[in-house]
Amino acid sequence: MEMKQDLKKAKQEIEETLSRRIIPFWLAKSIDNQYGGYLTAFDENGNPDSSDEKYIVTQSRMVWGFSYLRCFADPKDQSAVEAAAKQGFRFLIDAFWDKTNGGFFWKVNRDGSVADPSKLTYGESFAIYALSAYYLEYGDPEALAYAEKTFAYLQLYAADTLRGGYYENIEEDWKISPGGAWAGDRKSLDIHMHLMEAFTTLYEASGKEIHQRKLQEVIGLIMQHMVNKELGYGYNQFDLSFRQIPAINIMRTWNAERETNETVAVPTDTTSYGHNVELSWLLDHAQKILKNEDWEEKEILKKLLDHSLQFGYDYTYGGVYRDGIADQEVLVTDKEWWQNFESLVGYLNGYEKYRQDTYAEAFLKTWEFVRDKFMNMEAGESRQLLGRTGEPIVGSLGNPWKGIYHTGRALAECLIRFSLMGL
């Protein structure tokens, strides 16, 4: 009974945080009324910070947020949320779409002029994700058409038809980028996991067999090559034939562009505890959309959670550490916003599926840490990076990589799972 009351209290707090803080924060501050699209750089107090760059990944995530989260907004805000989504969708198509070669540019300047015309599979995947969600919410056939076109370009130019999976860093004309730091010679769990996420929503929107098959294919690759199914953690980077290789910082990625003063893991093959927990619930969701909930290897969902709780969870202060090596001691005890928000969903999803109190306790303790340490409740958004005990290392509430996606989605997904539990 006490656990049920604690969960009900958390539900009420999460509902209020999402509808009265996070959604209003981005609704009030992010709309670029001069050029279209979204402004995403805000300091620790929520004041605009200096950044004129707009990335396809973050602009797409904002369109996704103002689509998927509309029904979670305060009713008085829902028409404004729709307007915010529609202008962002228009900016994606008008500014980012490459009218010569197809696909979405990686980065534009604030006014929509092209800053980096390359075609990252990561960015293309989030465009598919956003456009599919936009279609599901607003019924605009143009959005689904662009999602399907982007998917088709990935199959034509990014799919590795020899070894499986997808090339990740690609230039403007769809030629594969050089090796090394430009990643033309490697693959990663991160990009393939987000392709799975995008293909899940695309298949949900289109219902087409080709989207179903490619979703099943990328799930199969992840399960075959990219996770340790016995111990329950994800590997990091691979060569083109899916042999594990030491992880490096790759250009045009969050790891390479994190702000200063952040601890960087030693140059070895690491696993991200929060990423593994995110993978658990995204895999579960994908199989539900595929109507394949009794899939053969579903025990990995639980193992990913259990590994994170054994090696990557802070039982003293709450929250998930950043990085470690497999089943060895944690390497980086800093705590980053996205991993902790995604872990809320993963642990609560685990509790909803298995009714194991360990997961509910981890969820509640993580929520306390998120609520009290990550969230700037006065401003309405989460800080970026904290030390182990919750002291801010990077207190900014937004940057060219950080928008409504992780924070808003995590809280919305938690509310969905509360509803499934009848709370």
Short mmCIF file of C-alpha atoms in Angstrom, two decimals:
data_model
loop_
_atom_site.label_atom_id
_atom_site.label_comp_id
_atom_site.label_asym_id
_atom_site.label_seq_id
_atom_site.Cartn_x
_atom_site.Cartn_y
_atom_site.Cartn_z
CA MET A 1 0.00 0.00 0.00
CA GLU A 2 2.85 2.39 0.84
CA MET A 3 4.48 1.73 -2.56
CA LYS A 4 1.18 2.46 -4.29
CA GLN A 5 0.83 5.76 -2.46
CA ASP A 6 4.42 6.72 -3.32
CA LEU A 7 3.76 5.98 -6.98
CA LYS A 8 0.54 8.00 -6.95
CA LYS A 9 2.40 10.94 -5.43
CA ALA A 10 5.11 10.66 -8.09
CA LYS A 11 2.46 10.53 -10.79
CA GLN A 12 0.88 13.77 -9.56
CA GLU A 13 4.27 15.50 -9.40
CA ILE A 14 5.26 14.29 -12.86
CA GLU A 15 1.95 15.34 -14.39
CA GLU A 16 2.34 18.82 -12.95
CA THR A 17 6.00 19.09 -13.95
CA LEU A 18 5.22 18.18 -17.55
CA SER A 19 2.08 20.25 -18.09
CA ARG A 20 2.96 23.29 -15.99
CA ARG A 21 6.70 23.54 -16.39
CA ILE A 22 8.42 21.67 -19.21
CA ILE A 23 5.84 22.17 -21.97
CA PRO A 24 5.21 25.84 -21.02
CA PHE A 25 8.99 26.47 -20.83
CA TRP A 26 9.55 25.42 -24.43
CA LEU A 27 6.29 26.88 -25.66
CA ALA A 28 7.16 30.31 -24.27
CA LYS A 29 10.85 30.41 -25.12
CA SER A 30 11.73 28.22 -28.09
CA ILE A 31 9.67 29.53 -31.01
CA ASP A 32 11.84 31.52 -33.41
CA ASN A 33 9.31 34.09 -34.53
CA GLN A 34 11.83 35.76 -36.84
CA TYR A 35 13.07 32.84 -38.94
CA GLY A 36 10.98 29.83 -37.95
CA GLY A 37 12.03 26.67 -36.20
CA TYR A 38 13.22 26.69 -32.62
CA LEU A 39 15.73 28.37 -30.35
CA THR A 40 17.15 25.83 -27.92
CA ALA A 41 20.07 27.50 -26.12
CA PHE A 42 19.20 28.71 -22.61
CA ASP A 43 21.39 29.36 -19.57
CA GLU A 44 20.89 28.01 -16.06
CA ASN A 45 18.10 30.53 -15.42
CA GLY A 46 16.29 29.92 -18.69
CA ASN A 47 17.56 33.09 -20.36
CA PRO A 48 18.49 32.91 -24.06
CA ASP A 49 22.10 31.86 -24.56
CA SER A 50 24.32 32.57 -27.52
CA SER A 51 23.83 30.04 -30.30
CA ASP A 52 22.72 30.67 -33.86
CA GLU A 53 22.97 27.05 -34.98
CA LYS A 54 20.04 24.74 -35.61
CA TYR A 55 20.68 21.00 -35.86
CA ILE A 56 18.31 18.67 -37.66
CA VAL A 57 18.35 16.33 -34.66
CA THR A 58 17.15 18.97 -32.18
CA GLN A 59 14.79 20.77 -34.51
CA SER A 60 13.20 17.40 -35.31
CA ARG A 61 12.96 16.55 -31.64
CA MET A 62 11.12 19.81 -31.03
CA VAL A 63 8.63 19.02 -33.80
CA TRP A 64 8.24 15.57 -32.28
CA GLY A 65 7.68 17.11 -28.83
CA PHE A 66 5.03 19.57 -29.96
CA SER A 67 3.28 16.67 -31.70
CA TYR A 68 3.46 13.78 -29.24
CA LEU A 69 3.09 15.93 -26.15
CA ARG A 70 0.08 17.97 -27.25
CA CYS A 71 -2.35 15.73 -25.37
CA PHE A 72 -0.25 16.07 -22.19
CA ALA A 73 -0.34 19.88 -22.27
CA ASP A 74 -2.72 21.97 -20.24
CA PRO A 75 -5.90 22.24 -22.36
CA LYS A 76 -5.46 26.01 -22.58
CA ASP A 77 -2.04 25.46 -24.21
CA GLN A 78 -2.95 22.79 -26.75
CA SER A 79 -3.77 25.09 -29.66
CA ALA A 80 -0.47 26.94 -29.11
CA VAL A 81 1.37 23.60 -29.01
CA GLU A 82 -0.17 22.70 -32.36
CA ALA A 83 0.87 26.03 -33.86
CA ALA A 84 4.39 25.52 -32.50
CA ALA A 85 4.58 22.10 -34.16
CA LYS A 86 3.27 23.33 -37.51
CA GLN A 87 5.72 26.19 -37.88
CA GLY A 88 8.57 23.88 -36.88
CA PHE A 89 7.50 21.32 -39.46
CA ARG A 90 7.49 24.01 -42.12
CA PHE A 91 11.01 25.09 -41.14
CA LEU A 92 12.28 21.50 -41.37
CA ILE A 93 11.03 21.15 -44.92
CA ASP A 94 11.96 24.63 -46.14
CA ALA A 95 15.40 24.98 -44.50
CA PHE A 96 16.76 21.46 -44.00
CA TRP A 97 15.55 19.44 -46.98
CA ASP A 98 18.20 19.08 -49.69
CA LYS A 99 16.28 19.81 -52.86
CA THR A 100 19.17 18.60 -55.05
CA ASN A 101 20.32 15.37 -53.41
CA GLY A 102 17.45 14.56 -51.08
CA GLY A 103 17.60 14.03 -47.34
CA PHE A 104 18.00 16.53 -44.55
CA PHE A 105 21.08 18.69 -43.98
CA TRP A 106 22.80 18.22 -40.62
CA LYS A 107 22.95 21.87 -39.57
CA VAL A 108 21.72 25.29 -40.64
CA ASN A 109 22.25 28.78 -39.31
CA ARG A 110 19.47 30.52 -37.45
CA ASP A 111 18.13 32.10 -40.65
CA GLY A 112 17.97 28.71 -42.39
CA SER A 113 21.09 29.08 -44.52
CA VAL A 114 23.07 25.85 -44.71
CA ALA A 115 25.93 25.50 -42.22
CA ASP A 116 26.77 21.79 -42.62
CA PRO A 117 25.18 19.98 -45.58
CA SER A 118 26.21 16.47 -44.53
CA LYS A 119 23.67 13.66 -44.09
CA LEU A 120 24.07 11.92 -40.76
CA THR A 121 22.00 8.80 -40.32
CA TYR A 122 21.36 9.93 -36.76
CA GLY A 123 19.83 13.18 -37.98
CA GLU A 124 17.83 11.50 -40.74
CA SER A 125 16.41 9.06 -38.20
CA PHE A 126 15.12 11.86 -35.99
CA ALA A 127 13.55 13.56 -38.98
CA ILE A 128 11.69 10.30 -39.72
CA TYR A 129 10.68 10.02 -36.06
CA ALA A 130 9.39 13.60 -35.89
CA LEU A 131 7.58 13.58 -39.22
CA SER A 132 5.88 10.29 -38.40
CA ALA A 133 4.75 11.55 -34.99
CA TYR A 134 3.57 14.79 -36.58
CA TYR A 135 1.49 12.81 -39.06
CA LEU A 136 0.01 10.63 -36.31
CA GLU A 137 -1.03 13.69 -34.31
CA TYR A 138 -2.07 16.15 -37.00
CA GLY A 139 -2.85 13.94 -39.99
CA ASP A 140 -0.77 15.92 -42.49
CA PRO A 141 0.04 13.63 -45.46
CA GLU A 142 2.98 15.83 -46.48
CA ALA A 143 4.76 14.91 -43.26
CA LEU A 144 4.34 11.19 -43.84
CA ALA A 145 5.46 11.59 -47.45
CA TYR A 146 8.73 13.23 -46.33
CA ALA A 147 9.22 10.58 -43.64
CA GLU A 148 8.87 7.87 -46.27
CA LYS A 149 11.16 9.67 -48.71
CA THR A 150 13.84 10.00 -46.04
CA PHE A 151 13.50 6.32 -45.18
CA ALA A 152 13.91 5.50 -48.89
CA TYR A 153 17.09 7.60 -49.18
CA LEU A 154 18.55 5.75 -46.19
CA GLN A 155 17.84 2.40 -47.85
CA LEU A 156 19.37 3.62 -51.10
CA TYR A 157 22.50 5.33 -49.81
CA ALA A 158 23.10 4.52 -46.13
CA ALA A 159 22.22 0.83 -45.87
CA ASP A 160 25.23 -1.49 -45.84
CA THR A 161 23.83 -4.14 -48.12
CA LEU A 162 26.97 -6.27 -47.79
CA ARG A 163 27.32 -6.54 -44.00
CA GLY A 164 24.01 -5.26 -42.71
CA GLY A 165 23.12 -2.17 -40.72
CA TYR A 166 23.74 1.40 -41.78
CA TYR A 167 26.66 3.68 -42.46
CA GLU A 168 26.42 6.60 -40.08
CA ASN A 169 28.33 9.68 -41.25
CA ILE A 170 27.58 10.60 -44.85
CA GLU A 171 28.40 13.67 -46.90
CA GLU A 172 26.09 16.03 -48.79
CA ASP A 173 26.08 13.90 -51.94
CA TRP A 174 25.54 10.68 -49.93
CA LYS A 175 29.17 9.55 -50.19
CA ILE A 176 30.39 7.81 -47.04
CA SER A 177 32.51 10.05 -44.81
CA PRO A 178 36.20 9.30 -44.18
CA GLY A 179 37.18 6.89 -41.41
CA GLY A 180 38.45 7.63 -37.93
CA ALA A 181 36.89 10.63 -36.22
CA TRP A 182 34.48 11.07 -39.16
CA ALA A 183 33.19 7.53 -38.55
CA GLY A 184 32.90 6.32 -42.11
CA ASP A 185 34.54 3.08 -41.00
CA ARG A 186 32.45 2.26 -37.94
CA LYS A 187 28.95 1.59 -36.66
CA SER A 188 27.42 2.15 -33.25
CA LEU A 189 24.62 0.95 -31.01
CA ASP A 190 23.48 4.55 -30.52
CA ILE A 191 22.61 5.20 -34.15
CA HIS A 192 21.01 1.80 -34.70
CA MET A 193 18.92 2.12 -31.55
CA HIS A 194 17.56 5.44 -32.76
CA LEU A 195 16.88 4.00 -36.20
CA MET A 196 14.80 1.37 -34.42
CA GLU A 197 12.97 4.17 -32.59
CA ALA A 198 12.31 6.01 -35.87
CA PHE A 199 11.25 2.93 -37.82
CA THR A 200 8.86 2.00 -34.99
CA THR A 201 6.98 5.27 -35.32
CA LEU A 202 7.17 5.22 -39.12
CA TYR A 203 5.62 1.75 -39.21
CA GLU A 204 2.98 2.87 -36.73
CA ALA A 205 2.15 5.78 -39.06
CA SER A 206 2.28 4.03 -42.43
CA GLY A 207 1.43 0.41 -41.69
CA LYS A 208 3.60 -0.59 -44.67
CA GLU A 209 5.28 -3.97 -44.81
CA ILE A 210 8.65 -2.52 -45.89
CA HIS A 211 8.75 -0.36 -42.76
CA GLN A 212 7.80 -3.36 -40.65
CA ARG A 213 10.53 -5.51 -42.20
CA LYS A 214 13.24 -2.88 -41.80
CA LEU A 215 12.23 -2.37 -38.17
CA GLN A 216 12.49 -6.11 -37.55
CA GLU A 217 15.84 -6.14 -39.33
CA VAL A 218 17.41 -3.42 -37.20
CA ILE A 219 16.12 -5.08 -34.02
CA GLY A 220 17.73 -8.31 -35.18
CA LEU A 221 21.06 -6.57 -35.78
CA ILE A 222 21.01 -4.98 -32.35
CA MET A 223 20.26 -8.32 -30.70
CA GLN A 224 22.80 -10.25 -32.78
CA HIS A 225 25.75 -7.88 -32.62
CA MET A 226 25.29 -4.94 -30.28
CA VAL A 227 24.29 -6.20 -26.84
CA ASN A 228 25.65 -8.75 -24.43
CA LYS A 229 22.51 -10.85 -24.02
CA GLU A 230 23.96 -12.88 -21.17
CA LEU A 231 24.98 -9.99 -18.91
CA GLY A 232 22.57 -7.33 -20.17
CA TYR A 233 24.48 -4.34 -21.46
CA GLY A 234 25.10 -2.64 -24.77
CA TYR A 235 28.41 -2.45 -26.54
CA ASN A 236 29.47 0.89 -27.95
CA GLN A 237 31.22 0.98 -31.33
CA PHE A 238 32.01 -1.57 -34.04
CA ASP A 239 33.83 -1.82 -37.32
CA LEU A 240 31.75 -2.22 -40.45
CA SER A 241 31.54 -5.99 -39.90
CA PHE A 242 30.24 -5.52 -36.34
CA ARG A 243 33.45 -6.47 -34.58
CA GLN A 244 33.73 -4.53 -31.33
CA ILE A 245 36.38 -1.81 -31.34
CA PRO A 246 37.48 0.77 -28.75
CA ALA A 247 35.14 3.74 -28.69
CA ILE A 248 36.36 7.13 -29.86
CA ASN A 249 34.81 10.58 -29.95
CA ILE A 250 33.18 11.03 -33.34
CA MET A 251 32.72 14.37 -35.03
CA ARG A 252 29.16 15.75 -35.16
CA THR A 253 28.05 13.81 -32.08
CA TRP A 254 26.94 14.80 -28.59
CA ASN A 255 29.94 13.05 -27.05
CA ALA A 256 32.31 15.19 -29.08
CA GLU A 257 30.44 18.46 -28.53
CA ARG A 258 29.64 18.32 -24.82
CA GLU A 259 30.31 21.59 -23.06
CA THR A 260 33.56 22.20 -21.19
CA ASN A 261 34.15 21.14 -17.57
CA GLU A 262 32.53 17.78 -18.14
CA THR A 263 34.30 14.57 -17.26
CA VAL A 264 35.09 12.47 -20.31
CA ALA A 265 35.44 8.71 -20.02
CA VAL A 266 38.82 7.11 -20.63
CA PRO A 267 39.37 6.02 -24.24
CA THR A 268 38.14 2.43 -23.97
CA ASP A 269 34.98 0.57 -24.84
CA THR A 270 32.40 1.81 -22.39
CA THR A 271 28.74 1.14 -21.80
CA SER A 272 26.17 3.80 -20.93
CA TYR A 273 23.86 2.68 -18.14
CA GLY A 274 21.12 5.13 -19.03
CA HIS A 275 21.39 4.21 -22.70
CA ASN A 276 20.90 0.55 -21.80
CA VAL A 277 17.80 1.32 -19.76
CA GLU A 278 16.47 3.45 -22.63
CA LEU A 279 17.12 0.55 -25.00
CA SER A 280 15.06 -1.73 -22.74
CA TRP A 281 11.89 0.32 -22.97
CA LEU A 282 12.35 1.28 -26.64
CA LEU A 283 12.76 -2.40 -27.55
CA ASP A 284 9.66 -3.24 -25.57
CA HIS A 285 7.69 -0.49 -27.32
CA ALA A 286 8.90 -1.59 -30.76
CA GLN A 287 7.75 -5.15 -30.16
CA LYS A 288 4.36 -3.89 -29.01
CA ILE A 289 3.93 -1.91 -32.23
CA LEU A 290 4.95 -5.04 -34.13
CA LYS A 291 2.38 -7.00 -32.06
CA ASN A 292 5.20 -9.36 -31.16
CA GLU A 293 5.28 -9.21 -27.39
CA ASP A 294 6.26 -12.88 -27.01
CA TRP A 295 9.47 -12.51 -29.02
CA GLU A 296 12.14 -15.10 -28.41
CA GLU A 297 14.79 -12.94 -26.72
CA LYS A 298 12.60 -10.67 -24.60
CA GLU A 299 14.48 -11.58 -21.41
CA ILE A 300 17.04 -8.96 -22.49
CA LEU A 301 14.57 -6.26 -21.40
CA LYS A 302 14.95 -7.31 -17.78
CA LYS A 303 18.68 -7.98 -18.01
CA LEU A 304 19.37 -4.44 -19.27
CA LEU A 305 17.58 -3.06 -16.21
CA ASP A 306 19.28 -5.45 -13.79
CA HIS A 307 22.76 -4.68 -15.13
CA SER A 308 22.23 -0.95 -14.71
CA LEU A 309 21.02 -1.42 -11.15
CA GLN A 310 23.96 -3.65 -10.29
CA PHE A 311 26.76 -1.57 -11.82
CA GLY A 312 25.49 1.90 -12.72
CA TYR A 313 23.01 2.97 -10.07
CA ASP A 314 23.77 5.28 -7.15
CA TYR A 315 21.94 3.80 -4.17
CA THR A 316 23.25 6.52 -1.87
CA TYR A 317 22.09 9.65 -3.71
CA GLY A 318 19.86 8.24 -6.44
CA GLY A 319 20.25 8.45 -10.17
CA VAL A 320 22.27 6.73 -12.87
CA TYR A 321 25.99 7.26 -13.45
CA ARG A 322 27.23 8.15 -16.90
CA ASP A 323 29.64 5.44 -18.04
CA GLY A 324 31.32 2.23 -17.05
CA ILE A 325 33.08 -0.77 -18.55
CA ALA A 326 30.83 -3.81 -18.90
CA ASP A 327 30.56 -5.50 -15.49
CA GLN A 328 33.42 -3.59 -13.92
CA GLU A 329 33.49 -0.60 -11.60
CA VAL A 330 31.81 2.59 -12.78
CA LEU A 331 34.14 4.98 -14.63
CA VAL A 332 32.28 8.30 -14.62
CA THR A 333 30.10 9.18 -11.64
CA ASP A 334 28.76 12.40 -13.17
CA LYS A 335 25.03 12.27 -13.92
CA GLU A 336 23.64 13.56 -17.19
CA TRP A 337 20.06 14.69 -17.70
CA TRP A 338 19.06 12.44 -20.59
CA GLN A 339 20.24 9.19 -19.03
CA ASN A 340 18.40 9.88 -15.81
CA PHE A 341 15.17 10.97 -17.48
CA GLU A 342 15.19 7.95 -19.79
CA SER A 343 15.89 5.70 -16.80
CA LEU A 344 12.67 6.90 -15.21
CA VAL A 345 10.78 5.33 -18.11
CA GLY A 346 12.88 2.18 -18.17
CA TYR A 347 12.52 1.39 -14.47
CA LEU A 348 8.81 2.20 -14.39
CA ASN A 349 8.30 0.14 -17.54
CA GLY A 350 10.10 -2.72 -15.80
CA TYR A 351 7.84 -2.40 -12.77
CA GLU A 352 4.71 -2.31 -14.94
CA LYS A 353 5.84 -5.47 -16.77
CA TYR A 354 7.31 -7.52 -13.93
CA ARG A 355 5.85 -5.98 -10.74
CA GLN A 356 9.24 -6.28 -9.09
CA ASP A 357 9.61 -3.75 -6.28
CA THR A 358 13.30 -3.22 -7.09
CA TYR A 359 12.29 -1.37 -10.25
CA ALA A 360 9.67 0.76 -8.52
CA GLU A 361 12.17 1.70 -5.84
CA ALA A 362 14.77 2.67 -8.46
CA PHE A 363 12.15 4.70 -10.30
CA LEU A 364 11.08 6.55 -7.13
CA LYS A 365 14.62 7.29 -6.02
CA THR A 366 15.57 8.46 -9.51
CA TRP A 367 12.51 10.69 -9.66
CA GLU A 368 13.48 12.27 -6.32
CA PHE A 369 16.95 13.01 -7.71
CA VAL A 370 15.53 14.35 -10.97
CA ARG A 371 12.91 16.45 -9.18
CA ASP A 372 15.22 17.88 -6.52
CA LYS A 373 18.55 18.13 -8.35
CA PHE A 374 18.12 18.11 -12.12
CA MET A 375 14.94 20.16 -12.42
CA ASN A 376 15.08 23.92 -12.12
CA MET A 377 11.44 24.09 -11.12
CA GLU A 378 11.36 27.87 -11.07
CA ALA A 379 12.49 28.09 -14.70
CA GLY A 380 10.78 24.90 -15.83
CA GLU A 381 13.47 22.64 -17.30
CA SER A 382 16.29 20.29 -16.36
CA ARG A 383 19.92 21.14 -15.82
CA GLN A 384 22.33 19.36 -18.12
CA LEU A 385 25.03 17.74 -15.99
CA LEU A 386 25.45 17.18 -12.25
CA GLY A 387 28.09 15.73 -10.02
CA ARG A 388 27.36 12.60 -8.05
CA THR A 389 25.61 14.32 -5.17
CA GLY A 390 23.66 16.68 -7.40
CA GLU A 391 25.89 19.75 -7.57
CA PRO A 392 25.59 21.44 -10.98
CA ILE A 393 28.52 21.03 -13.36
CA VAL A 394 26.72 22.36 -16.44
CA GLY A 395 23.57 24.13 -15.31
CA SER A 396 22.29 25.23 -18.71
CA LEU A 397 18.69 24.29 -19.51
CA GLY A 398 19.08 24.08 -23.28
CA ASN A 399 21.71 23.98 -26.01
CA PRO A 400 21.85 23.08 -29.72
CA TRP A 401 21.50 19.42 -28.68
CA LYS A 402 19.09 19.74 -25.76
CA GLY A 403 15.39 20.44 -26.25
CA ILE A 404 12.08 19.00 -25.06
CA TYR A 405 12.71 15.44 -26.24
CA HIS A 406 14.27 13.57 -23.29
CA THR A 407 12.62 15.49 -20.48
CA GLY A 408 9.16 15.80 -22.00
CA ARG A 409 9.10 12.31 -23.43
CA ALA A 410 10.25 10.63 -20.24
CA LEU A 411 7.55 12.22 -18.14
CA ALA A 412 4.87 11.52 -20.75
CA GLU A 413 5.92 7.87 -21.02
CA CYS A 414 5.82 7.56 -17.24
CA LEU A 415 2.26 8.89 -17.22
CA ILE A 416 1.30 6.31 -19.84
CA ARG A 417 2.66 3.52 -17.65
CA PHE A 418 0.92 4.86 -14.56
CA SER A 419 -2.29 4.66 -16.56
CA LEU A 420 -1.55 1.06 -17.57
CA MET A 421 -1.17 0.23 -13.88
CA GLY A 422 -4.48 1.88 -13.05
CA LEU A 423 -2.89 4.64 -10.98
#
